Tab-separated table of C-alpha atoms in Angstrom:
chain	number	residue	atom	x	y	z
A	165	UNK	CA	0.000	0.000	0.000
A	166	UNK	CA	3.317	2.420	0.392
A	167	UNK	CA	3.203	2.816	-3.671
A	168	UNK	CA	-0.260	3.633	-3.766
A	169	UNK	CA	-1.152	7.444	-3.281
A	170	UNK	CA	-3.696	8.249	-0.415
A	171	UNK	CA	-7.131	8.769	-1.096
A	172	UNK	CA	-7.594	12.345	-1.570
A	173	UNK	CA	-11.453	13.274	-2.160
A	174	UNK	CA	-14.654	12.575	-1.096
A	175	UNK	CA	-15.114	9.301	-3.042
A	176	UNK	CA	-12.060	7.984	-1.204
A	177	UNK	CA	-10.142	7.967	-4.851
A	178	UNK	CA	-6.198	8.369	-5.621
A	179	UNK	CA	-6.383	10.806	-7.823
A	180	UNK	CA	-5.277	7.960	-10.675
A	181	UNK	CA	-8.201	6.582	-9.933
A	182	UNK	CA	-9.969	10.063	-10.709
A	183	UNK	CA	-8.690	10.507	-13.686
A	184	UNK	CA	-9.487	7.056	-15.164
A	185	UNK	CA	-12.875	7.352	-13.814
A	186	UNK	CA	-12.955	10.509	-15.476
A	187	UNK	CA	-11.846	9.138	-18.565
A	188	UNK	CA	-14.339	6.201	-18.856
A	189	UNK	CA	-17.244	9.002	-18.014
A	190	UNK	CA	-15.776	11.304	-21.157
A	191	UNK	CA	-15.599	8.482	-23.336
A	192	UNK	CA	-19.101	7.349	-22.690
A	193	UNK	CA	-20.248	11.013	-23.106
A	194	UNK	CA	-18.590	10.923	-26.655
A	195	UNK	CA	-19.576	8.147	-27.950
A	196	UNK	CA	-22.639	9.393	-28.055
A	197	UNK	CA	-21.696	12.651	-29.696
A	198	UNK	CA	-19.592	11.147	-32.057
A	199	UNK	CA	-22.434	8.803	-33.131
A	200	UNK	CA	-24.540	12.268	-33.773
A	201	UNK	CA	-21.940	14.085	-35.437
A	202	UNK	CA	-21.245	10.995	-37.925
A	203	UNK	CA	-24.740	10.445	-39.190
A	204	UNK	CA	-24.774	14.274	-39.859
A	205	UNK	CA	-21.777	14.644	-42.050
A	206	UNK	CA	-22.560	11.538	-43.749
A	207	UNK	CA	-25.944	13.680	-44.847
A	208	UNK	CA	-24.414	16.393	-45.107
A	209	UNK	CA	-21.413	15.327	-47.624
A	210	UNK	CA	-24.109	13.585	-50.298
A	211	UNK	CA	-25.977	16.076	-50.634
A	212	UNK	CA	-24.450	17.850	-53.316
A	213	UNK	CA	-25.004	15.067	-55.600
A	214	UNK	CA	-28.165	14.644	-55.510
A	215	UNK	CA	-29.983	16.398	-58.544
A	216	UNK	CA	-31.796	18.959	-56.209
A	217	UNK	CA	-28.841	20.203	-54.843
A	218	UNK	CA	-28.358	22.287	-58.757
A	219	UNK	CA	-31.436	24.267	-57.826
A	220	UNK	CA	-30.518	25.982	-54.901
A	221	UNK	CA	-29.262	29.652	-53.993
A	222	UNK	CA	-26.556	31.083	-53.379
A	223	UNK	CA	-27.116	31.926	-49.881
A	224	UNK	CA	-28.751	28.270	-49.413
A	225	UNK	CA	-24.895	26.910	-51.061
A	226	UNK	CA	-23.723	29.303	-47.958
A	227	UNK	CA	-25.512	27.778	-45.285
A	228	UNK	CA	-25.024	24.140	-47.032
A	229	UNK	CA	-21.361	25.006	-46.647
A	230	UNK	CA	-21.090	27.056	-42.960
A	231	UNK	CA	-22.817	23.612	-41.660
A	232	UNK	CA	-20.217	21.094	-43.490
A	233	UNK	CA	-17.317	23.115	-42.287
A	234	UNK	CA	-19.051	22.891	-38.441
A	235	UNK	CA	-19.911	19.701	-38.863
A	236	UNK	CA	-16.485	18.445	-40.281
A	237	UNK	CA	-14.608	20.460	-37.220
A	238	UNK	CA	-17.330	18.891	-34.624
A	239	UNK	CA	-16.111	16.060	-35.794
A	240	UNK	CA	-12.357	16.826	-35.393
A	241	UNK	CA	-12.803	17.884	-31.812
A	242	UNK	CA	-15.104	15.088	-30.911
A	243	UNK	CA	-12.923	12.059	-32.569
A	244	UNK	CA	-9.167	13.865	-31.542
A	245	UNK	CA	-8.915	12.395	-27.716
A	246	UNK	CA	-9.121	8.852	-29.437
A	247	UNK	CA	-5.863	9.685	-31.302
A	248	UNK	CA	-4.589	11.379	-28.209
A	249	UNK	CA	-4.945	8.799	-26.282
A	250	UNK	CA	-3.345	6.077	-28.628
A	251	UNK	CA	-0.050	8.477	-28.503
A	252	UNK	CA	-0.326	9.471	-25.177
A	253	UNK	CA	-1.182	5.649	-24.012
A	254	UNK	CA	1.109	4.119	-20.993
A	255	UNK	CA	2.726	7.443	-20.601
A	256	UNK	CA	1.274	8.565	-17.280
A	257	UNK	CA	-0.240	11.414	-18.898
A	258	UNK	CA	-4.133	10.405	-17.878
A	259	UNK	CA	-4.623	14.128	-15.993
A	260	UNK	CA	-3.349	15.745	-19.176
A	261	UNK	CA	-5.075	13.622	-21.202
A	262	UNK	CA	-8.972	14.415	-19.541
A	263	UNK	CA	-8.122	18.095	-19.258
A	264	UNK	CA	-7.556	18.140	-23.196
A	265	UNK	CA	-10.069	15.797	-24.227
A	266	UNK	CA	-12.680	17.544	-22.213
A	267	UNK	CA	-12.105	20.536	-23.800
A	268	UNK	CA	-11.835	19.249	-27.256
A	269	UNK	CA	-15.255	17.517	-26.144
A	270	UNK	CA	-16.871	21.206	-24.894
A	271	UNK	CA	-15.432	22.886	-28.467
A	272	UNK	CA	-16.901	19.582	-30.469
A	273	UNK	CA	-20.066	20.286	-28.774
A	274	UNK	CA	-20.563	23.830	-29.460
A	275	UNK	CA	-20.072	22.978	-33.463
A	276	UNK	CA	-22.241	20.241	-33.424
A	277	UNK	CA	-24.960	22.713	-32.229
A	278	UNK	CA	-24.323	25.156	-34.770
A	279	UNK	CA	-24.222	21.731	-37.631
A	280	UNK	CA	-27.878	20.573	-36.331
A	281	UNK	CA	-29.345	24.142	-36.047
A	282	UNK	CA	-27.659	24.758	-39.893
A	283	UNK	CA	-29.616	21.391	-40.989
A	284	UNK	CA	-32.416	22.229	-39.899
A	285	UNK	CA	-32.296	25.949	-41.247
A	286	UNK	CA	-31.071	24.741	-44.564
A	287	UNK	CA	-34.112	22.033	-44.739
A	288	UNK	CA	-36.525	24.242	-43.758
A	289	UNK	CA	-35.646	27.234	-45.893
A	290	UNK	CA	-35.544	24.471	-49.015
A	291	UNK	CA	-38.894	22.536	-48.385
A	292	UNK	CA	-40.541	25.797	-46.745
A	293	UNK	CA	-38.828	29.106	-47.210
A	294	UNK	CA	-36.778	31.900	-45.646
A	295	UNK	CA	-39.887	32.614	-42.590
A	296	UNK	CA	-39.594	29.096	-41.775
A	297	UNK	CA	-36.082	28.724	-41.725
A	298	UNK	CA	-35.667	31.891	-39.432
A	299	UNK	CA	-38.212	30.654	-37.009
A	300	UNK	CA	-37.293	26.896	-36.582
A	301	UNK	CA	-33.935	27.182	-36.715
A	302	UNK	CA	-34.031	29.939	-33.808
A	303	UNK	CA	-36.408	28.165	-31.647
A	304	UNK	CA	-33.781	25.260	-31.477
A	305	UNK	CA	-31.099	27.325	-31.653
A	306	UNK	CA	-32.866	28.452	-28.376
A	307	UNK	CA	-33.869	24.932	-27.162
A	308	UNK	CA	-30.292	23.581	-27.606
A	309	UNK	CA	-28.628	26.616	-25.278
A	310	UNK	CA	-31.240	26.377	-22.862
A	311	UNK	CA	-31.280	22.471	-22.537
A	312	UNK	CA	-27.347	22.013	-23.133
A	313	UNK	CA	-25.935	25.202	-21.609
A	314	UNK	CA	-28.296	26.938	-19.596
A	315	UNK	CA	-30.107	24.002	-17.657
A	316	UNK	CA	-27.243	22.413	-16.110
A	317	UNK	CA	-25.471	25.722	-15.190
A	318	UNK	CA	-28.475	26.877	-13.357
A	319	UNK	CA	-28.198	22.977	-11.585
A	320	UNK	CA	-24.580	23.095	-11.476
């Protein structure tokens, strides 16, 4: 028990033992974001070849491409702490590794709101025009901060 650090929180954990349960926790949290983000760009990147996709605006080409670029870096900041933690593996790097990934996480996480609040606008303002597209897409542009962001600060 000498090699072992003392527990040093509430829980009665090392903090080794903090940081991998912190770990596991992040990694369940993305897998479900990654999942979300996945299915999105995969819609996202055929649309331009279907036929429709020839027949719309400029500004709708805009949006199309604001949303793939959020989308694509979602994705990037969702999927990095897997590679980070293949080169960082067995290094005793764990604390460095959860403060990173986290963050990557919380950035993947703010683009993956603007990707699914672009969809929607984009669909919308396609199948039912500009109004439409303006009010659906700001009432979950709304829902998303209040339930993601707002919601558990107020609980926090």
């Amino acid at each position: 028990m000498a090699d072992r650090e003392e527990p040093t929180d509430r829980r009665g954990e090392t903090p080794d033992e903090r940081f991998d349960r912190n770990w596991n926790e992040l990694l369940q949290e993305l897998r479900v974001a990654q999942t979300g983000v996945q299915i999105l760009f995969a819609f996202l990147l055929t649309l331009p070849f279907n036929d429709r996709f020839a027949t719309v605006s400029p500004g709708q080409k805009i949006t199309y491409i604001a949303t793939l670029v959020c989308t694509g870096l979602s994705a990037l900041c969702l999927i990095a702490p897997v590679s980070h933690h293949r080169i960082l593996f067995r290094r005793g790097r764990k604390r460095e590794l959860v403060e990173s990934s986290s963050n990557l996480a919380g950035v993947g996480l703010w683009f993956l709101w603007f990707s699914i609040v672009g969809a929607i606008f984009l669909i919308f303002q396609v199948v039912m025009g500009m109004s439409w597209a303006v009010g659906v897409g700001a009432a979950f542009a709304a829902a998303f901060i209040g339930i993601w962001y707002i919601l558990p600060t107020v609980k926090r």
